[in-house]
Amino acid sequence: DQVFLLDEICSPETAAMYGPGVCTVSGDAELTTGLSSDTTAVHFGPKSGELRIQLYAIRAASQPRWSLDALAAASRSEGSTLYRSISWGSCGTDCPSDPEDVQAPLSQDFQWAAVVDDLQGSSYVLSQIDALLTLRGADIDLIDIRLPGYDNSYLY
């Protein structure tokens, strides 16, 4: 089973329950409607923008190993690149080192891009509001994220 997360993590209900910092955008990125009017997507404009998700909202990050894919496409003919960075924040020695950033090249066709691939997690991340997953880029439409191999119990 796949868990589709963007609607859940970036919903107004989640922000009301856990605070507005769970899912934020900055720069030339905006939360918008997805494939239908009741779904959420992120549009990264021609200047660089960021989507930040607090890792405690992705319970799979507390497991020994975890992965995350982004369903995205470039909005320009020459393609775009989606960048992923992770900071474990103030977790210290209880969490792994911050991993290297990852680049996922995108075409104009929507595709699942692996942005976290079998990464070490930590149970301490559930109490760290400053541990962040950041996706950034320009000229990209991101319509979902998923956790391969996890069910709904791995949402916040």
PDB file of C-alpha atoms in Angstrom:
ATOM      1  CA  ASP A   1       0.000   0.000   0.000  1.00  0.00           C
ATOM      2  CA  GLN A   2       1.054   3.559  -0.683  1.00  0.00           C
ATOM      3  CA  VAL A   3       0.334   6.536   1.537  1.00  0.00           C
ATOM      4  CA  PHE A   4      -0.327   9.783  -0.324  1.00  0.00           C
ATOM      5  CA  LEU A   5       0.694  12.566   1.980  1.00  0.00           C
ATOM      6  CA  LEU A   6       0.580  16.048   0.511  1.00  0.00           C
ATOM      7  CA  ASP A   7      -3.171  16.490   1.083  1.00  0.00           C
ATOM      8  CA  GLU A   8      -2.879  15.231   4.660  1.00  0.00           C
ATOM      9  CA  ILE A   9       0.249  17.091   5.768  1.00  0.00           C
ATOM     10  CA  CYS A  10      -0.533  20.414   4.085  1.00  0.00           C
ATOM     11  CA  SER A  11      -4.256  20.545   4.912  1.00  0.00           C
ATOM     12  CA  PRO A  12      -5.805  23.341   6.983  1.00  0.00           C
ATOM     13  CA  GLU A  13      -6.993  20.644   9.429  1.00  0.00           C
ATOM     14  CA  THR A  14      -3.423  19.494  10.047  1.00  0.00           C
ATOM     15  CA  ALA A  15      -2.257  23.085  10.520  1.00  0.00           C
ATOM     16  CA  ALA A  16      -5.067  23.644  13.054  1.00  0.00           C
ATOM     17  CA  MET A  17      -4.120  20.473  14.935  1.00  0.00           C
ATOM     18  CA  TYR A  18      -0.311  20.714  14.917  1.00  0.00           C
ATOM     19  CA  GLY A  19       0.387  24.354  14.146  1.00  0.00           C
ATOM     20  CA  PRO A  20       1.025  26.245  10.921  1.00  0.00           C
ATOM     21  CA  GLY A  21       4.696  25.201  10.677  1.00  0.00           C
ATOM     22  CA  VAL A  22       4.020  21.578   9.677  1.00  0.00           C
ATOM     23  CA  CYS A  23       3.908  22.473   5.969  1.00  0.00           C
ATOM     24  CA  THR A  24       5.181  25.840   4.740  1.00  0.00           C
ATOM     25  CA  VAL A  25       6.189  27.360   1.430  1.00  0.00           C
ATOM     26  CA  SER A  26       8.561  30.243   0.764  1.00  0.00           C
ATOM     27  CA  GLY A  27      10.175  32.095  -2.095  1.00  0.00           C
ATOM     28  CA  ASP A  28       8.472  31.478  -5.424  1.00  0.00           C
ATOM     29  CA  ALA A  29       6.409  28.497  -4.216  1.00  0.00           C
ATOM     30  CA  GLU A  30       2.723  28.411  -3.385  1.00  0.00           C
ATOM     31  CA  LEU A  31       0.203  25.893  -2.113  1.00  0.00           C
ATOM     32  CA  THR A  32      -2.519  25.506  -4.708  1.00  0.00           C
ATOM     33  CA  THR A  33      -5.203  23.050  -5.764  1.00  0.00           C
ATOM     34  CA  GLY A  34      -4.061  19.766  -7.236  1.00  0.00           C
ATOM     35  CA  LEU A  35      -5.651  17.554  -9.852  1.00  0.00           C
ATOM     36  CA  SER A  36      -9.076  18.289  -8.370  1.00  0.00           C
ATOM     37  CA  SER A  37     -10.432  21.180  -6.327  1.00  0.00           C
ATOM     38  CA  ASP A  38     -10.263  19.157  -3.094  1.00  0.00           C
ATOM     39  CA  THR A  39      -6.568  18.225  -3.378  1.00  0.00           C
ATOM     40  CA  THR A  40      -3.395  20.125  -2.559  1.00  0.00           C
ATOM     41  CA  ALA A  41      -0.401  20.745  -4.801  1.00  0.00           C
ATOM     42  CA  VAL A  42       2.664  22.981  -4.754  1.00  0.00           C
ATOM     43  CA  HIS A  43       3.606  25.193  -7.677  1.00  0.00           C
ATOM     44  CA  PHE A  44       7.229  26.326  -7.806  1.00  0.00           C
ATOM     45  CA  GLY A  45       7.399  29.438 -10.015  1.00  0.00           C
ATOM     46  CA  PRO A  46      10.231  30.590 -12.300  1.00  0.00           C
ATOM     47  CA  LYS A  47      12.279  31.810  -9.343  1.00  0.00           C
ATOM     48  CA  SER A  48      13.366  29.265  -6.762  1.00  0.00           C
ATOM     49  CA  GLY A  49      10.880  28.318  -4.053  1.00  0.00           C
ATOM     50  CA  GLU A  50      10.767  25.865  -1.158  1.00  0.00           C
ATOM     51  CA  LEU A  51       8.321  23.480   0.481  1.00  0.00           C
ATOM     52  CA  ARG A  52       9.269  22.652   4.078  1.00  0.00           C
ATOM     53  CA  ILE A  53       7.700  19.786   6.012  1.00  0.00           C
ATOM     54  CA  GLN A  54       8.474  19.164   9.666  1.00  0.00           C
ATOM     55  CA  LEU A  55       9.734  15.586   9.882  1.00  0.00           C
ATOM     56  CA  TYR A  56       7.629  14.714  12.919  1.00  0.00           C
ATOM     57  CA  ALA A  57       4.639  14.797  10.530  1.00  0.00           C
ATOM     58  CA  ILE A  58       6.251  11.955   8.556  1.00  0.00           C
ATOM     59  CA  ARG A  59       6.255   9.166  11.136  1.00  0.00           C
ATOM     60  CA  ALA A  60       8.136   6.905   8.705  1.00  0.00           C
ATOM     61  CA  ALA A  61      11.205   9.108   9.371  1.00  0.00           C
ATOM     62  CA  SER A  62      11.207   7.627  12.894  1.00  0.00           C
ATOM     63  CA  GLN A  63      11.715   4.102  11.530  1.00  0.00           C
ATOM     64  CA  PRO A  64      15.138   2.466  11.081  1.00  0.00           C
ATOM     65  CA  ARG A  65      14.921   3.033   7.278  1.00  0.00           C
ATOM     66  CA  TRP A  66      12.515   5.118   5.193  1.00  0.00           C
ATOM     67  CA  SER A  67      11.927   6.386   1.661  1.00  0.00           C
ATOM     68  CA  LEU A  68       9.855   9.172   0.129  1.00  0.00           C
ATOM     69  CA  ASP A  69       8.857   9.866  -3.485  1.00  0.00           C
ATOM     70  CA  ALA A  70       7.541  13.098  -5.022  1.00  0.00           C
ATOM     71  CA  LEU A  71       5.053  13.122  -7.913  1.00  0.00           C
ATOM     72  CA  ALA A  72       6.184  16.110  -9.950  1.00  0.00           C
ATOM     73  CA  ALA A  73       6.748  17.528 -13.430  1.00  0.00           C
ATOM     74  CA  ALA A  74       8.653  20.432 -14.915  1.00  0.00           C
ATOM     75  CA  SER A  75       6.496  23.296 -16.153  1.00  0.00           C
ATOM     76  CA  ARG A  76       9.042  24.260 -18.831  1.00  0.00           C
ATOM     77  CA  SER A  77      10.082  22.330 -21.926  1.00  0.00           C
ATOM     78  CA  GLU A  78      13.773  22.045 -21.030  1.00  0.00           C
ATOM     79  CA  GLY A  79      12.926  20.327 -17.726  1.00  0.00           C
ATOM     80  CA  SER A  80      13.710  21.260 -14.127  1.00  0.00           C
ATOM     81  CA  THR A  81      15.444  19.790 -11.116  1.00  0.00           C
ATOM     82  CA  LEU A  82      13.792  19.121  -7.758  1.00  0.00           C
ATOM     83  CA  TYR A  83      16.251  19.371  -4.865  1.00  0.00           C
ATOM     84  CA  ARG A  84      15.801  17.665  -1.500  1.00  0.00           C
ATOM     85  CA  SER A  85      17.577  18.460   1.745  1.00  0.00           C
ATOM     86  CA  ILE A  86      17.028  17.108   5.241  1.00  0.00           C
ATOM     87  CA  SER A  87      18.056  18.647   8.528  1.00  0.00           C
ATOM     88  CA  TRP A  88      17.599  16.644  11.714  1.00  0.00           C
ATOM     89  CA  GLY A  89      17.631  19.947  13.610  1.00  0.00           C
ATOM     90  CA  SER A  90      18.560  19.926  17.298  1.00  0.00           C
ATOM     91  CA  CYS A  91      18.242  16.134  17.538  1.00  0.00           C
ATOM     92  CA  GLY A  92      22.011  15.914  18.075  1.00  0.00           C
ATOM     93  CA  THR A  93      23.664  12.526  18.517  1.00  0.00           C
ATOM     94  CA  ASP A  94      20.261  10.809  18.822  1.00  0.00           C
ATOM     95  CA  CYS A  95      19.734  11.285  15.079  1.00  0.00           C
ATOM     96  CA  PRO A  96      21.863  10.439  12.063  1.00  0.00           C
ATOM     97  CA  SER A  97      24.011  13.092  10.398  1.00  0.00           C
ATOM     98  CA  ASP A  98      22.218  15.352   7.945  1.00  0.00           C
ATOM     99  CA  PRO A  99      22.351  13.485   4.629  1.00  0.00           C
ATOM    100  CA  GLU A 100      23.737  14.879   1.401  1.00  0.00           C
ATOM    101  CA  ASP A 101      21.261  16.826  -0.710  1.00  0.00           C
ATOM    102  CA  VAL A 102      19.601  14.938  -3.568  1.00  0.00           C
ATOM    103  CA  GLN A 103      18.730  16.159  -7.068  1.00  0.00           C
ATOM    104  CA  ALA A 104      15.869  14.689  -9.101  1.00  0.00           C
ATOM    105  CA  PRO A 105      15.747  15.757 -12.757  1.00  0.00           C
ATOM    106  CA  LEU A 106      12.195  16.229 -14.051  1.00  0.00           C
ATOM    107  CA  SER A 107      10.640  16.316 -17.515  1.00  0.00           C
ATOM    108  CA  GLN A 108       7.245  17.775 -18.409  1.00  0.00           C
ATOM    109  CA  ASP A 109       5.644  14.373 -17.776  1.00  0.00           C
ATOM    110  CA  PHE A 110       4.558  13.670 -14.212  1.00  0.00           C
ATOM    111  CA  GLN A 111       6.746  11.024 -12.620  1.00  0.00           C
ATOM    112  CA  TRP A 112       7.498   9.641  -9.180  1.00  0.00           C
ATOM    113  CA  ALA A 113      10.963  10.894  -8.242  1.00  0.00           C
ATOM    114  CA  ALA A 114      12.772   9.226  -5.329  1.00  0.00           C
ATOM    115  CA  VAL A 115      13.902  12.069  -3.073  1.00  0.00           C
ATOM    116  CA  VAL A 116      14.556   9.932   0.021  1.00  0.00           C
ATOM    117  CA  ASP A 117      15.867   6.477  -0.811  1.00  0.00           C
ATOM    118  CA  ASP A 118      16.290   4.019   2.077  1.00  0.00           C
ATOM    119  CA  LEU A 119      17.565   6.673   4.479  1.00  0.00           C
ATOM    120  CA  GLN A 120      18.329   6.008   8.140  1.00  0.00           C
ATOM    121  CA  GLY A 121      15.658   7.402  10.475  1.00  0.00           C
ATOM    122  CA  SER A 122      15.430   8.070  14.214  1.00  0.00           C
ATOM    123  CA  SER A 123      12.617   7.725  16.750  1.00  0.00           C
ATOM    124  CA  TYR A 124      13.782  11.004  18.313  1.00  0.00           C
ATOM    125  CA  VAL A 125      12.543  12.936  15.270  1.00  0.00           C
ATOM    126  CA  LEU A 126       8.969  12.697  16.614  1.00  0.00           C
ATOM    127  CA  SER A 127       9.819  15.300  19.268  1.00  0.00           C
ATOM    128  CA  GLN A 128      11.906  17.644  17.071  1.00  0.00           C
ATOM    129  CA  ILE A 129       9.953  20.526  15.553  1.00  0.00           C
ATOM    130  CA  ASP A 130      13.118  21.836  13.890  1.00  0.00           C
ATOM    131  CA  ALA A 131      13.828  18.626  11.915  1.00  0.00           C
ATOM    132  CA  LEU A 132      12.883  19.456   8.317  1.00  0.00           C
ATOM    133  CA  LEU A 133      12.472  17.932   4.882  1.00  0.00           C
ATOM    134  CA  THR A 134      12.893  20.665   2.261  1.00  0.00           C
ATOM    135  CA  LEU A 135      11.991  20.349  -1.417  1.00  0.00           C
ATOM    136  CA  ARG A 136      13.078  23.247  -3.611  1.00  0.00           C
ATOM    137  CA  GLY A 137      13.172  24.152  -7.254  1.00  0.00           C
ATOM    138  CA  ALA A 138      11.838  26.373 -10.021  1.00  0.00           C
ATOM    139  CA  ASP A 139       9.206  25.780 -12.697  1.00  0.00           C
ATOM    140  CA  ILE A 140       7.855  22.605 -11.072  1.00  0.00           C
ATOM    141  CA  ASP A 141       4.376  21.327 -10.272  1.00  0.00           C
ATOM    142  CA  LEU A 142       4.398  18.919  -7.309  1.00  0.00           C
ATOM    143  CA  ILE A 143       1.087  17.116  -6.898  1.00  0.00           C
ATOM    144  CA  ASP A 144       1.843  14.519  -4.230  1.00  0.00           C
ATOM    145  CA  ILE A 145       4.371  12.730  -2.075  1.00  0.00           C
ATOM    146  CA  ARG A 146       4.288   9.106  -0.939  1.00  0.00           C
ATOM    147  CA  LEU A 147       6.025   6.738   1.455  1.00  0.00           C
ATOM    148  CA  PRO A 148       6.655   3.467  -0.375  1.00  0.00           C
ATOM    149  CA  GLY A 149       5.759   0.518   1.837  1.00  0.00           C
ATOM    150  CA  TYR A 150       3.973   2.402   4.644  1.00  0.00           C
ATOM    151  CA  ASP A 151       0.290   2.632   5.553  1.00  0.00           C
ATOM    152  CA  ASN A 152      -1.753   5.421   7.167  1.00  0.00           C
ATOM    153  CA  SER A 153      -0.339   4.724  10.634  1.00  0.00           C
ATOM    154  CA  TYR A 154       2.860   6.460   9.470  1.00  0.00           C
ATOM    155  CA  LEU A 155       1.190   9.866   9.210  1.00  0.00           C
ATOM    156  CA  TYR A 156       1.779  12.149  12.217  1.00  0.00           C
TER     157      TYR A 156
END
